[in-house]
Amino acid sequence: MQPACPCDLKGDTPLDGKEHVFLSMAEAIDAIRTDFYQYPPQRRLFMDLCPLILGPDITIADDPRCQCMWISRPGRTRKNRMLRITARELGHTLITALENAPPSTEVIAEICRKTFQTRAEVAGNDKGGKTGILIETDMQGFACRQCGRCCQVLDYRHELSAADYRHWQLLGRNDILERVATIRHGSRIVSYAVWVEPGTRRFSETCPWLLPAAPNHGSGRWLCRIHEVKPGICRQYPGTRKHAQMTGCAGFGD
């Protein structure tokens, strides 16, 4: 299943009319990590980011014959002294280097521009005065087609938030709560899983809240039976234009 999580861009300032989000430096790096790992290896992106993250002395060469790449050690450019690396390994190398030695905010902004395929600028957060990255979500023109694809194809089983769970408790929505599995460490709930068959730990084969729309609503459309209180992972999807494109969302189509 494909990832449903739209948290490429999840900061401490909500989206406003200009459709952007502010990320602290730590949040920006975490968002980049999420992007690297939630999709199939992004070979071309990883190669483009090598000079920014690993430095200009690093050489990276694509080798279509073996479906891999060759990467140099600092100061070495001859291919027979280069190391063979897969796209997945390169992504891991990049995020590890980024976390161990974060570059300047200007470089992080450029990495965000390339990674999220949208505008990203160094900015200050009005709330705390801290410096971070302001990123456009590029969601102009998005309109949900109610095709039901995200509900049926994407993997959101472990993306339920504690806030959603508490909200349903306050509303007394036991019909929803009985389809949520709680994962505990001792007596403490540490995470949640959706959607399960009531009274079991078995996941439902499909979303239990998905309902085909009546013919007068249009062919191929689906409705959500808990639309007004559906979890954040559903409300936020797709989050960014790139996430929509990478997960097959038709919300930007004609």
CSV table of C-alpha atoms in Angstrom, one decimal:
chain,number,residue,atom,x,y,z
A,1,MET,CA,0.0,0.0,0.0
A,2,GLN,CA,1.1,3.5,-0.6
A,3,PRO,CA,1.7,6.0,2.3
A,4,ALA,CA,-1.2,8.2,3.2
A,5,CYS,CA,0.6,10.5,5.5
A,6,PRO,CA,0.6,14.1,4.2
A,7,CYS,CA,3.1,15.3,6.8
A,8,ASP,CA,5.8,16.2,4.3
A,9,LEU,CA,4.9,19.7,5.7
A,10,LYS,CA,3.8,19.7,9.3
A,11,GLY,CA,4.8,22.8,11.3
A,12,ASP,CA,3.5,24.8,14.3
A,13,THR,CA,1.7,27.4,12.2
A,14,PRO,CA,-1.5,26.3,10.4
A,15,LEU,CA,-2.1,26.8,6.8
A,16,ASP,CA,-3.5,30.2,6.0
A,17,GLY,CA,-5.1,31.8,2.9
A,18,LYS,CA,-1.7,31.9,1.1
A,19,GLU,CA,-1.3,28.1,1.5
A,20,HIS,CA,2.0,28.0,3.2
A,21,VAL,CA,3.4,26.5,6.4
A,22,PHE,CA,6.3,27.5,8.6
A,23,LEU,CA,8.8,24.9,9.7
A,24,SER,CA,11.5,25.2,12.3
A,25,MET,CA,14.9,23.9,11.2
A,26,ALA,CA,14.3,20.6,13.1
A,27,GLU,CA,10.8,20.3,11.6
A,28,ALA,CA,12.1,20.9,8.1
A,29,ILE,CA,14.7,18.2,8.4
A,30,ASP,CA,12.0,15.8,9.9
A,31,ALA,CA,9.8,16.7,6.9
A,32,ILE,CA,12.6,15.9,4.5
A,33,ARG,CA,13.2,12.6,6.2
A,34,THR,CA,9.5,11.8,5.9
A,35,ASP,CA,9.5,12.6,2.2
A,36,PHE,CA,12.6,10.4,1.6
A,37,TYR,CA,11.2,7.4,3.3
A,38,GLN,CA,7.5,7.4,2.5
A,39,TYR,CA,7.8,7.1,-1.3
A,40,PRO,CA,9.8,4.7,-3.5
A,41,PRO,CA,13.5,5.8,-3.7
A,42,GLN,CA,13.6,9.1,-5.6
A,43,ARG,CA,16.8,8.5,-7.6
A,44,ARG,CA,17.0,11.7,-9.5
A,45,LEU,CA,16.2,13.9,-6.5
A,46,PHE,CA,18.8,12.1,-4.3
A,47,MET,CA,21.5,12.7,-7.0
A,48,ASP,CA,20.5,16.4,-7.3
A,49,LEU,CA,20.8,16.8,-3.5
A,50,CYS,CA,24.2,15.2,-3.1
A,51,PRO,CA,26.3,18.4,-3.6
A,52,LEU,CA,24.0,20.4,-1.2
A,53,ILE,CA,24.1,17.8,1.6
A,54,LEU,CA,27.4,15.9,1.1
A,55,GLY,CA,29.5,18.7,-0.3
A,56,PRO,CA,30.8,19.8,-3.7
A,57,ASP,CA,33.7,17.3,-3.5
A,58,ILE,CA,31.4,14.3,-3.7
A,59,THR,CA,30.9,12.8,-7.2
A,60,ILE,CA,27.8,10.7,-8.0
A,61,ALA,CA,27.4,8.8,-11.2
A,62,ASP,CA,24.4,6.9,-12.5
A,63,ASP,CA,24.9,3.4,-13.8
A,64,PRO,CA,21.8,2.1,-15.6
A,65,ARG,CA,23.5,-1.2,-16.4
A,66,CYS,CA,23.3,-2.3,-12.7
A,67,GLN,CA,20.4,-0.2,-11.6
A,68,CYS,CA,22.7,1.6,-9.1
A,69,MET,CA,25.0,4.6,-8.7
A,70,TRP,CA,28.6,5.1,-7.9
A,71,ILE,CA,29.6,7.6,-5.2
A,72,SER,CA,33.0,9.0,-4.5
A,73,ARG,CA,34.7,9.5,-1.2
A,74,PRO,CA,35.9,13.1,-0.6
A,75,GLY,CA,38.6,14.1,-3.0
A,76,ARG,CA,38.2,10.9,-5.2
A,77,THR,CA,36.6,11.1,-8.6
A,78,ARG,CA,38.0,8.1,-10.5
A,79,LYS,CA,35.3,5.5,-10.9
A,80,ASN,CA,37.5,2.6,-9.8
A,81,ARG,CA,37.8,4.3,-6.5
A,82,MET,CA,34.1,4.9,-6.1
A,83,LEU,CA,31.6,3.0,-4.1
A,84,ARG,CA,28.5,1.2,-5.5
A,85,ILE,CA,25.3,2.5,-3.9
A,86,THR,CA,21.6,1.9,-4.4
A,87,ALA,CA,19.0,4.8,-4.5
A,88,ARG,CA,17.6,3.6,-1.2
A,89,GLU,CA,21.0,3.6,0.4
A,90,LEU,CA,21.8,7.0,-1.0
A,91,GLY,CA,18.6,8.4,0.5
A,92,HIS,CA,19.6,7.0,3.9
A,93,THR,CA,23.1,8.4,3.5
A,94,LEU,CA,21.7,11.9,2.7
A,95,ILE,CA,19.3,12.1,5.6
A,96,THR,CA,21.9,10.8,8.0
A,97,ALA,CA,24.3,13.4,6.9
A,98,LEU,CA,21.6,16.1,7.1
A,99,GLU,CA,20.7,15.2,10.7
A,100,ASN,CA,24.3,14.8,11.9
A,101,ALA,CA,25.5,18.1,10.4
A,102,PRO,CA,22.6,20.4,9.6
A,103,PRO,CA,23.7,23.1,7.0
A,104,SER,CA,22.7,26.7,7.0
A,105,THR,CA,19.0,27.8,6.8
A,106,GLU,CA,19.7,29.0,3.2
A,107,VAL,CA,20.9,25.5,2.2
A,108,ILE,CA,17.9,23.9,4.0
A,109,ALA,CA,15.6,26.1,2.1
A,110,GLU,CA,17.2,25.0,-1.2
A,111,ILE,CA,16.9,21.4,-0.2
A,112,CYS,CA,13.2,22.0,0.7
A,113,ARG,CA,12.6,23.6,-2.7
A,114,LYS,CA,14.0,20.6,-4.5
A,115,THR,CA,12.5,18.0,-2.2
A,116,PHE,CA,8.9,19.4,-2.1
A,117,GLN,CA,9.0,20.9,-5.6
A,118,THR,CA,7.7,24.2,-4.5
A,119,ARG,CA,8.8,27.6,-3.2
A,120,ALA,CA,10.7,27.6,0.1
A,121,GLU,CA,12.2,30.7,1.8
A,122,VAL,CA,14.1,31.5,5.0
A,123,ALA,CA,11.7,33.3,7.3
A,124,GLY,CA,11.0,34.2,10.9
A,125,ASN,CA,8.0,32.9,12.8
A,126,ASP,CA,5.9,35.7,14.1
A,127,LYS,CA,4.9,33.7,17.2
A,128,GLY,CA,8.3,33.0,18.6
A,129,GLY,CA,10.7,35.0,16.5
A,130,LYS,CA,12.7,31.9,15.5
A,131,THR,CA,14.1,31.5,12.1
A,132,GLY,CA,12.9,28.6,9.9
A,133,ILE,CA,11.6,27.8,6.4
A,134,LEU,CA,8.3,29.1,4.9
A,135,ILE,CA,7.1,26.6,2.4
A,136,GLU,CA,4.2,26.9,-0.1
A,137,THR,CA,2.0,23.8,-0.2
A,138,ASP,CA,1.1,24.6,-3.9
A,139,MET,CA,-2.5,23.4,-3.3
A,140,GLN,CA,-4.2,26.0,-5.4
A,141,GLY,CA,-6.8,24.5,-7.6
A,142,PHE,CA,-7.2,21.3,-5.6
A,143,ALA,CA,-10.7,19.8,-5.5
A,144,CYS,CA,-11.6,16.4,-4.0
A,145,ARG,CA,-13.2,14.2,-6.7
A,146,GLN,CA,-14.7,11.9,-4.1
A,147,CYS,CA,-13.2,9.0,-6.1
A,148,GLY,CA,-12.5,7.0,-2.9
A,149,ARG,CA,-9.0,6.1,-4.0
A,150,CYS,CA,-7.2,7.5,-0.9
A,151,CYS,CA,-9.7,5.6,1.3
A,152,GLN,CA,-9.2,2.3,-0.5
A,153,VAL,CA,-5.5,2.3,-1.6
A,154,LEU,CA,-3.4,4.3,0.8
A,155,ASP,CA,-1.9,3.0,4.1
A,156,TYR,CA,-3.1,5.1,7.0
A,157,ARG,CA,-3.6,2.4,9.6
A,158,HIS,CA,-1.1,3.8,12.0
A,159,GLU,CA,-1.6,7.5,11.4
A,160,LEU,CA,-4.5,8.2,13.9
A,161,SER,CA,-3.7,11.0,16.4
A,162,ALA,CA,-4.4,11.0,20.1
A,163,ALA,CA,-6.4,14.2,19.5
A,164,ASP,CA,-8.7,12.4,17.2
A,165,TYR,CA,-9.2,9.6,19.7
A,166,ARG,CA,-10.0,12.0,22.5
A,167,HIS,CA,-12.4,14.0,20.3
A,168,TRP,CA,-14.4,10.8,19.6
A,169,GLN,CA,-14.4,10.0,23.3
A,170,LEU,CA,-15.8,13.5,24.1
A,171,LEU,CA,-18.5,13.0,21.4
A,172,GLY,CA,-19.4,9.6,22.8
A,173,ARG,CA,-18.8,8.1,19.3
A,174,ASN,CA,-18.4,4.5,20.5
A,175,ASP,CA,-19.3,3.3,17.0
A,176,ILE,CA,-16.0,4.8,15.9
A,177,LEU,CA,-14.0,3.9,19.0
A,178,GLU,CA,-14.8,0.3,18.7
A,179,ARG,CA,-13.0,0.2,15.4
A,180,VAL,CA,-9.8,1.7,16.9
A,181,ALA,CA,-7.1,-0.6,18.3
A,182,THR,CA,-5.0,0.9,21.1
A,183,ILE,CA,-1.4,0.0,21.4
A,184,ARG,CA,-0.1,0.1,25.0
A,185,HIS,CA,3.2,0.2,26.8
A,186,GLY,CA,2.2,-1.0,30.3
A,187,SER,CA,-1.0,0.9,31.2
A,188,ARG,CA,-0.2,3.8,28.8
A,189,ILE,CA,-1.6,4.1,25.3
A,190,VAL,CA,1.3,4.9,23.0
A,191,SER,CA,-0.4,4.7,19.5
A,192,TYR,CA,-3.5,3.7,17.7
A,193,ALA,CA,-4.5,1.6,14.7
A,194,VAL,CA,-7.5,1.9,12.4
A,195,TRP,CA,-9.8,0.4,11.3
A,196,VAL,CA,-10.3,-3.0,13.0
A,197,GLU,CA,-13.2,-5.3,13.2
A,198,PRO,CA,-15.1,-4.6,16.5
A,199,GLY,CA,-13.9,-6.7,19.4
A,200,THR,CA,-10.9,-8.0,17.4
A,201,ARG,CA,-7.4,-7.0,16.4
A,202,ARG,CA,-8.1,-7.8,12.7
A,203,PHE,CA,-7.9,-4.9,10.3
A,204,SER,CA,-11.0,-4.3,8.1
A,205,GLU,CA,-10.4,-5.1,4.5
A,206,THR,CA,-11.8,-1.8,3.4
A,207,CYS,CA,-12.6,1.5,5.2
A,208,PRO,CA,-15.9,0.7,7.1
A,209,TRP,CA,-17.1,4.3,6.6
A,210,LEU,CA,-16.9,4.4,2.8
A,211,LEU,CA,-20.3,4.4,1.1
A,212,PRO,CA,-21.0,4.5,-2.6
A,213,ALA,CA,-22.8,7.7,-3.5
A,214,ALA,CA,-26.3,7.6,-4.9
A,215,PRO,CA,-26.5,7.8,-8.7
A,216,ASN,CA,-27.8,11.3,-8.6
A,217,HIS,CA,-24.5,12.4,-6.9
A,218,GLY,CA,-22.5,11.2,-9.9
A,219,SER,CA,-21.1,7.9,-11.2
A,220,GLY,CA,-18.1,6.5,-9.3
A,221,ARG,CA,-18.3,8.9,-6.3
A,222,TRP,CA,-18.0,7.8,-2.7
A,223,LEU,CA,-19.2,9.3,0.5
A,224,CYS,CA,-17.8,9.2,4.0
A,225,ARG,CA,-20.3,8.2,6.8
A,226,ILE,CA,-18.2,10.0,9.4
A,227,HIS,CA,-17.2,13.0,7.2
A,228,GLU,CA,-17.9,15.6,9.9
A,229,VAL,CA,-15.6,13.9,12.4
A,230,LYS,CA,-13.2,11.9,10.2
A,231,PRO,CA,-9.6,11.7,11.5
A,232,GLY,CA,-7.0,14.3,10.7
A,233,ILE,CA,-5.1,12.0,8.3
A,234,CYS,CA,-8.2,12.0,6.1
A,235,ARG,CA,-8.9,15.7,6.5
A,236,GLN,CA,-5.3,16.7,5.6
A,237,TYR,CA,-4.8,14.5,2.6
A,238,PRO,CA,-3.1,15.2,0.3
A,239,GLY,CA,-1.4,18.1,2.1
A,240,THR,CA,0.8,19.1,-0.8
A,241,ARG,CA,0.7,18.9,-4.6
A,242,LYS,CA,3.7,16.6,-4.6
A,243,HIS,CA,2.1,14.2,-2.2
A,244,ALA,CA,-1.0,14.2,-4.4
A,245,GLN,CA,1.1,13.4,-7.5
A,246,MET,CA,3.1,10.7,-5.7
A,247,THR,CA,0.1,8.9,-4.3
A,248,GLY,CA,-2.2,9.1,-7.4
A,249,CYS,CA,-4.7,11.7,-6.2
A,250,ALA,CA,-6.8,13.1,-9.0
A,251,GLY,CA,-7.7,16.3,-7.2
A,252,PHE,CA,-5.7,18.5,-9.6
A,253,GLY,CA,-7.1,16.8,-12.7
A,254,ASP,CA,-9.5,18.4,-15.2
